[in-house]
Every structure is written in structure tokens, then in C-alpha cells.
Amino acid sequence: MTQPQRVARPITFALSKGRIFDETLPLLQAAGIEVLGSPDSSRKLILPTNQDNLRIIIVRATDVPTYVQYGAADLGIAGKDVLHEHSEQHAGGLYQPVDLNIARCRMSVAVAQGFDYENAVRQGSRLRVATKYTRAAREHFASKGVYVDLIKLYGSMELAPLVGLADAIVDLVSTGGTLKANHLEEVEHIAAISSRLVLNQAALKTRQAELQPIIDALMQAAIEPSHN
Ligand code: PRT
Ligand code: MG
């Protein structure tokens, strides 16, 4: 008796909605890939594309590396900020082949306007720093030899200095509008941030024939200035 043929699941591409999804669309389009539907207009978490063997899944930005690492997604796009925090606890399993140069911003230290950060650092005061990026913050202050107490938050870091939770925050800054609106100022630049394509290592071996054209097309689209 002949066995029914197993249909391989489509290549699964993890994206977060918002800026990463929005900035990835033109790269996919340049690669001939159309996403059918959008996370803004429907609550569907799995979106088909115009290619039978490729689908998009919509996950939280911080969850993209987890889906890819465990192989539930074959590839995904995540910010350098997210990947740096993720890799502290989950070594291996993830391949970061290319910086797509999208969703660009910077990671900075910010304080309430008027707070004398330089002086506090010079005096060796023990600073309280609120952040979602505890690894990046710990490494930054350790490299400066500054003692800090880190307070882990999951969002709206800008509030912390305003209500006395922290002296400083480590957060992402793009236009600077959010800091300004909350009477905060940037006092130190930690790193330039952009988003990277990540790949599941096993999938890269077992499904390379299907993955490579997608990787190549995204890399090609990313270096063409019209998409940056
Ligand atoms: O929003 P949610 O809690 O669901 O998740 P998320 O914040 O992790 O996702 P999302 O989509 O907001 O961010 C995804 C990725 O985009 C991040 O991991 C970064 O790599 C990248 N990115 C680029 C940014 C920004 N620019 C950015 N400006 N991520 C966040 N911001 C926030 C920042 O935290 C601050 O609150 O925007 C605010 C500052 O913006 P400006 O323009 O006012 O300076
Ligand atoms: Mg956000």
C-alpha cells in the first residue's frame, strides 16, 4: 500500500506588527512576496502570502527570537535590542545572517530635564535605572565602572523618572518626541539599533533550497536605498 504523501508545512516567517511589519512589507514586495491581509485590519495571527510555501505569523516583538529558536518559525525579523536581551538566556539555535537596516533607532540613557547626570556619575552616586533592557544596561554601566540598581520594567519607561521610581532610564529613542513630551533628556548614547533577519539553524540545513531565495531577496532589497 502506498502511504499518503506528507505535505510539508509552509516556510513560516515571524514578524511583529507595527513598525517591523510595516518596514518589512516593501522588502517582501521587492522580493515578489505579497502578504495577504494585514495585522491591523484583522485579528488573524497567521497570514498567507501569494506563495503557497510561505506564511507569516504575527507575534510580539520580544517573542520573535523564541519562535525562531524553537523552530516554530523558520525565520523572523527582530531588533538588535531584542536579540541582545534574548541571547543572554538562550544561547545557540539562532542564526543572524543580515542586518536589514529597518526599524532604526538608538538605545540611550535619559534622565529628567535638570537632573545633573554627569555630576551624579562623577560623585559615584548609586543610580537607580529603570529599563526593559537589563542586559544592555548592565553591560553599559559596568563598562563605565558605574554602580547602578536596575529596575526591570516592561513598558513606558519614560514614566519612571517622573514619579521617583528611577533616576535614569535606558530606552530606545527615534525622533526624541516621547522624551521631550515627558520632560526627559538624552544624556548618553549606548548603541545604534536596527532589525536583523534571524534563522532557525536546523531549518537552514533541512530547508535551505526554500529559504535561500527568500534570504537572498530580502538581503538584496535591504541594500537598495529606495527601501531604507
Ligand atoms: O510595543 P510592544 O510592547 O508591543 O512591543 P515592542 O515595543 O517591543 O515592539 P515595537 O513594534 O514597538 O518595536 C519593535 C522594534 O522596533 C524594537 O525592538 C526596536 O528594535 C525597533 N524600534 C525602532 C523601536 C523604536 N524605533 C522606537 N522608537 N522600538 C520602540 N520605540 C519606542 C521607544 O521605546 C519609545 O517609547 O518609541 C518611543 C520613542 O520614540 P520617539 O520617536 O518618540 O523617540
Ligand atoms: Mg513598542
mmCIF file of C-alpha atoms and ligand atoms in Angstrom, residues 16-20 60-62 79-82 103-105 132-133 154 157-158 171-179 193-195, ligand 1:
data_model
loop_
_atom_site.group_PDB
_atom_site.id
_atom_site.type_symbol
_atom_site.label_atom_id
_atom_site.label_comp_id
_atom_site.label_asym_id
_atom_site.label_seq_id
_atom_site.Cartn_x
_atom_site.Cartn_y
_atom_site.Cartn_z
ATOM 1 C CA SER A 16 5.755 41.665 14.897
ATOM 2 C CA LYS A 17 3.021 44.071 13.981
ATOM 3 C CA GLY A 18 3.766 47.779 13.882
ATOM 4 C CA ARG A 19 6.988 49.208 12.591
ATOM 5 C CA ILE A 20 8.721 45.901 11.832
ATOM 6 C CA ARG A 60 5.141 40.110 19.951
ATOM 7 C CA ALA A 61 8.461 41.722 19.001
ATOM 8 C CA THR A 62 10.180 40.160 22.014
ATOM 9 C CA GLY A 79 15.544 44.370 16.624
ATOM 10 C CA LYS A 80 19.145 44.184 17.802
ATOM 11 C CA ASP A 81 17.823 45.312 21.206
ATOM 12 C CA VAL A 82 15.525 42.287 21.453
ATOM 13 C CA ALA A 103 13.210 49.993 12.268
ATOM 14 C CA ARG A 104 16.287 52.036 13.084
ATOM 15 C CA CYS A 105 16.670 53.910 16.346
ATOM 16 C CA LYS A 132 13.296 46.753 29.752
ATOM 17 C CA TYR A 133 16.864 46.175 28.506
ATOM 18 C CA TYR A 154 8.078 46.012 30.570
ATOM 19 C CA MET A 157 9.976 53.541 30.907
ATOM 20 C CA GLU A 158 9.585 57.289 30.389
ATOM 21 C CA ASP A 171 15.272 53.117 26.362
ATOM 22 C CA LEU A 172 15.042 53.356 22.597
ATOM 23 C CA VAL A 173 14.861 56.779 21.011
ATOM 24 C CA SER A 174 13.851 57.513 17.478
ATOM 25 C CA THR A 175 12.597 61.082 16.918
ATOM 26 C CA GLY A 176 13.127 62.108 20.555
ATOM 27 C CA GLY A 177 9.473 63.212 20.679
ATOM 28 C CA THR A 178 8.495 60.891 23.535
ATOM 29 C CA LEU A 179 11.368 62.047 25.759
ATOM 30 C CA ILE A 193 19.747 49.741 16.740
ATOM 31 C CA SER A 194 18.276 48.193 13.608
ATOM 32 C CA SER A 195 16.452 44.976 12.807
HETATM 33 O O1 PRT B 1 5.013 47.840 21.546
HETATM 34 P P1 PRT B 1 5.062 46.449 22.147
HETATM 35 O O2 PRT B 1 5.134 46.470 23.643
HETATM 36 O O3 PRT B 1 4.055 45.502 21.566
HETATM 37 O O4 PRT B 1 6.435 45.777 21.707
HETATM 38 P P2 PRT B 1 7.749 46.481 21.275
HETATM 39 O O5 PRT B 1 7.865 47.863 21.798
HETATM 40 O O6 PRT B 1 8.849 45.511 21.592
HETATM 41 O O7 PRT B 1 7.526 46.481 19.708
HETATM 42 P P3 PRT B 1 7.634 47.672 18.680
HETATM 43 O O8 PRT B 1 6.924 47.211 17.457
HETATM 44 O O9 PRT B 1 7.222 48.945 19.322
HETATM 45 O O10 PRT B 1 9.187 47.724 18.406
HETATM 46 C C1 PRT B 1 9.812 46.715 17.654
HETATM 47 C C2 PRT B 1 11.254 47.097 17.399
HETATM 48 O O11 PRT B 1 11.306 48.326 16.678
HETATM 49 C C3 PRT B 1 12.092 47.341 18.633
HETATM 50 O O12 PRT B 1 12.552 46.120 19.184
HETATM 51 C C4 PRT B 1 13.223 48.211 18.058
HETATM 52 O O13 PRT B 1 14.261 47.394 17.545
HETATM 53 C C5 PRT B 1 12.547 48.959 16.903
HETATM 54 N N1 PRT B 1 12.287 50.383 17.164
HETATM 55 C C6 PRT B 1 12.671 51.386 16.325
HETATM 56 C C7 PRT B 1 11.655 50.941 18.193
HETATM 57 C C8 PRT B 1 11.672 52.322 18.003
HETATM 58 N N2 PRT B 1 12.303 52.580 16.822
HETATM 59 C C9 PRT B 1 11.064 53.203 18.978
HETATM 60 N N3 PRT B 1 11.092 54.426 18.820
HETATM 61 N N4 PRT B 1 11.050 50.403 19.291
HETATM 62 C C10 PRT B 1 10.465 51.211 20.180
HETATM 63 N N5 PRT B 1 10.447 52.591 20.072
HETATM 64 C C11 PRT B 1 9.730 53.325 21.159
HETATM 65 C C12 PRT B 1 10.658 53.661 22.343
HETATM 66 O O14 PRT B 1 10.730 52.576 23.247
HETATM 67 C C13 PRT B 1 9.970 54.887 22.944
HETATM 68 O O15 PRT B 1 8.907 54.539 23.804
HETATM 69 O O16 PRT B 1 9.229 54.572 20.712
HETATM 70 C C14 PRT B 1 9.388 55.562 21.725
HETATM 71 C C15 PRT B 1 10.368 56.621 21.296
HETATM 72 O O17 PRT B 1 10.097 57.081 20.010
HETATM 73 P P4 PRT B 1 10.388 58.606 19.647
HETATM 74 O O18 PRT B 1 10.199 58.670 18.161
HETATM 75 O O19 PRT B 1 9.373 59.425 20.382
HETATM 76 O O20 PRT B 1 11.799 58.931 20.042
#
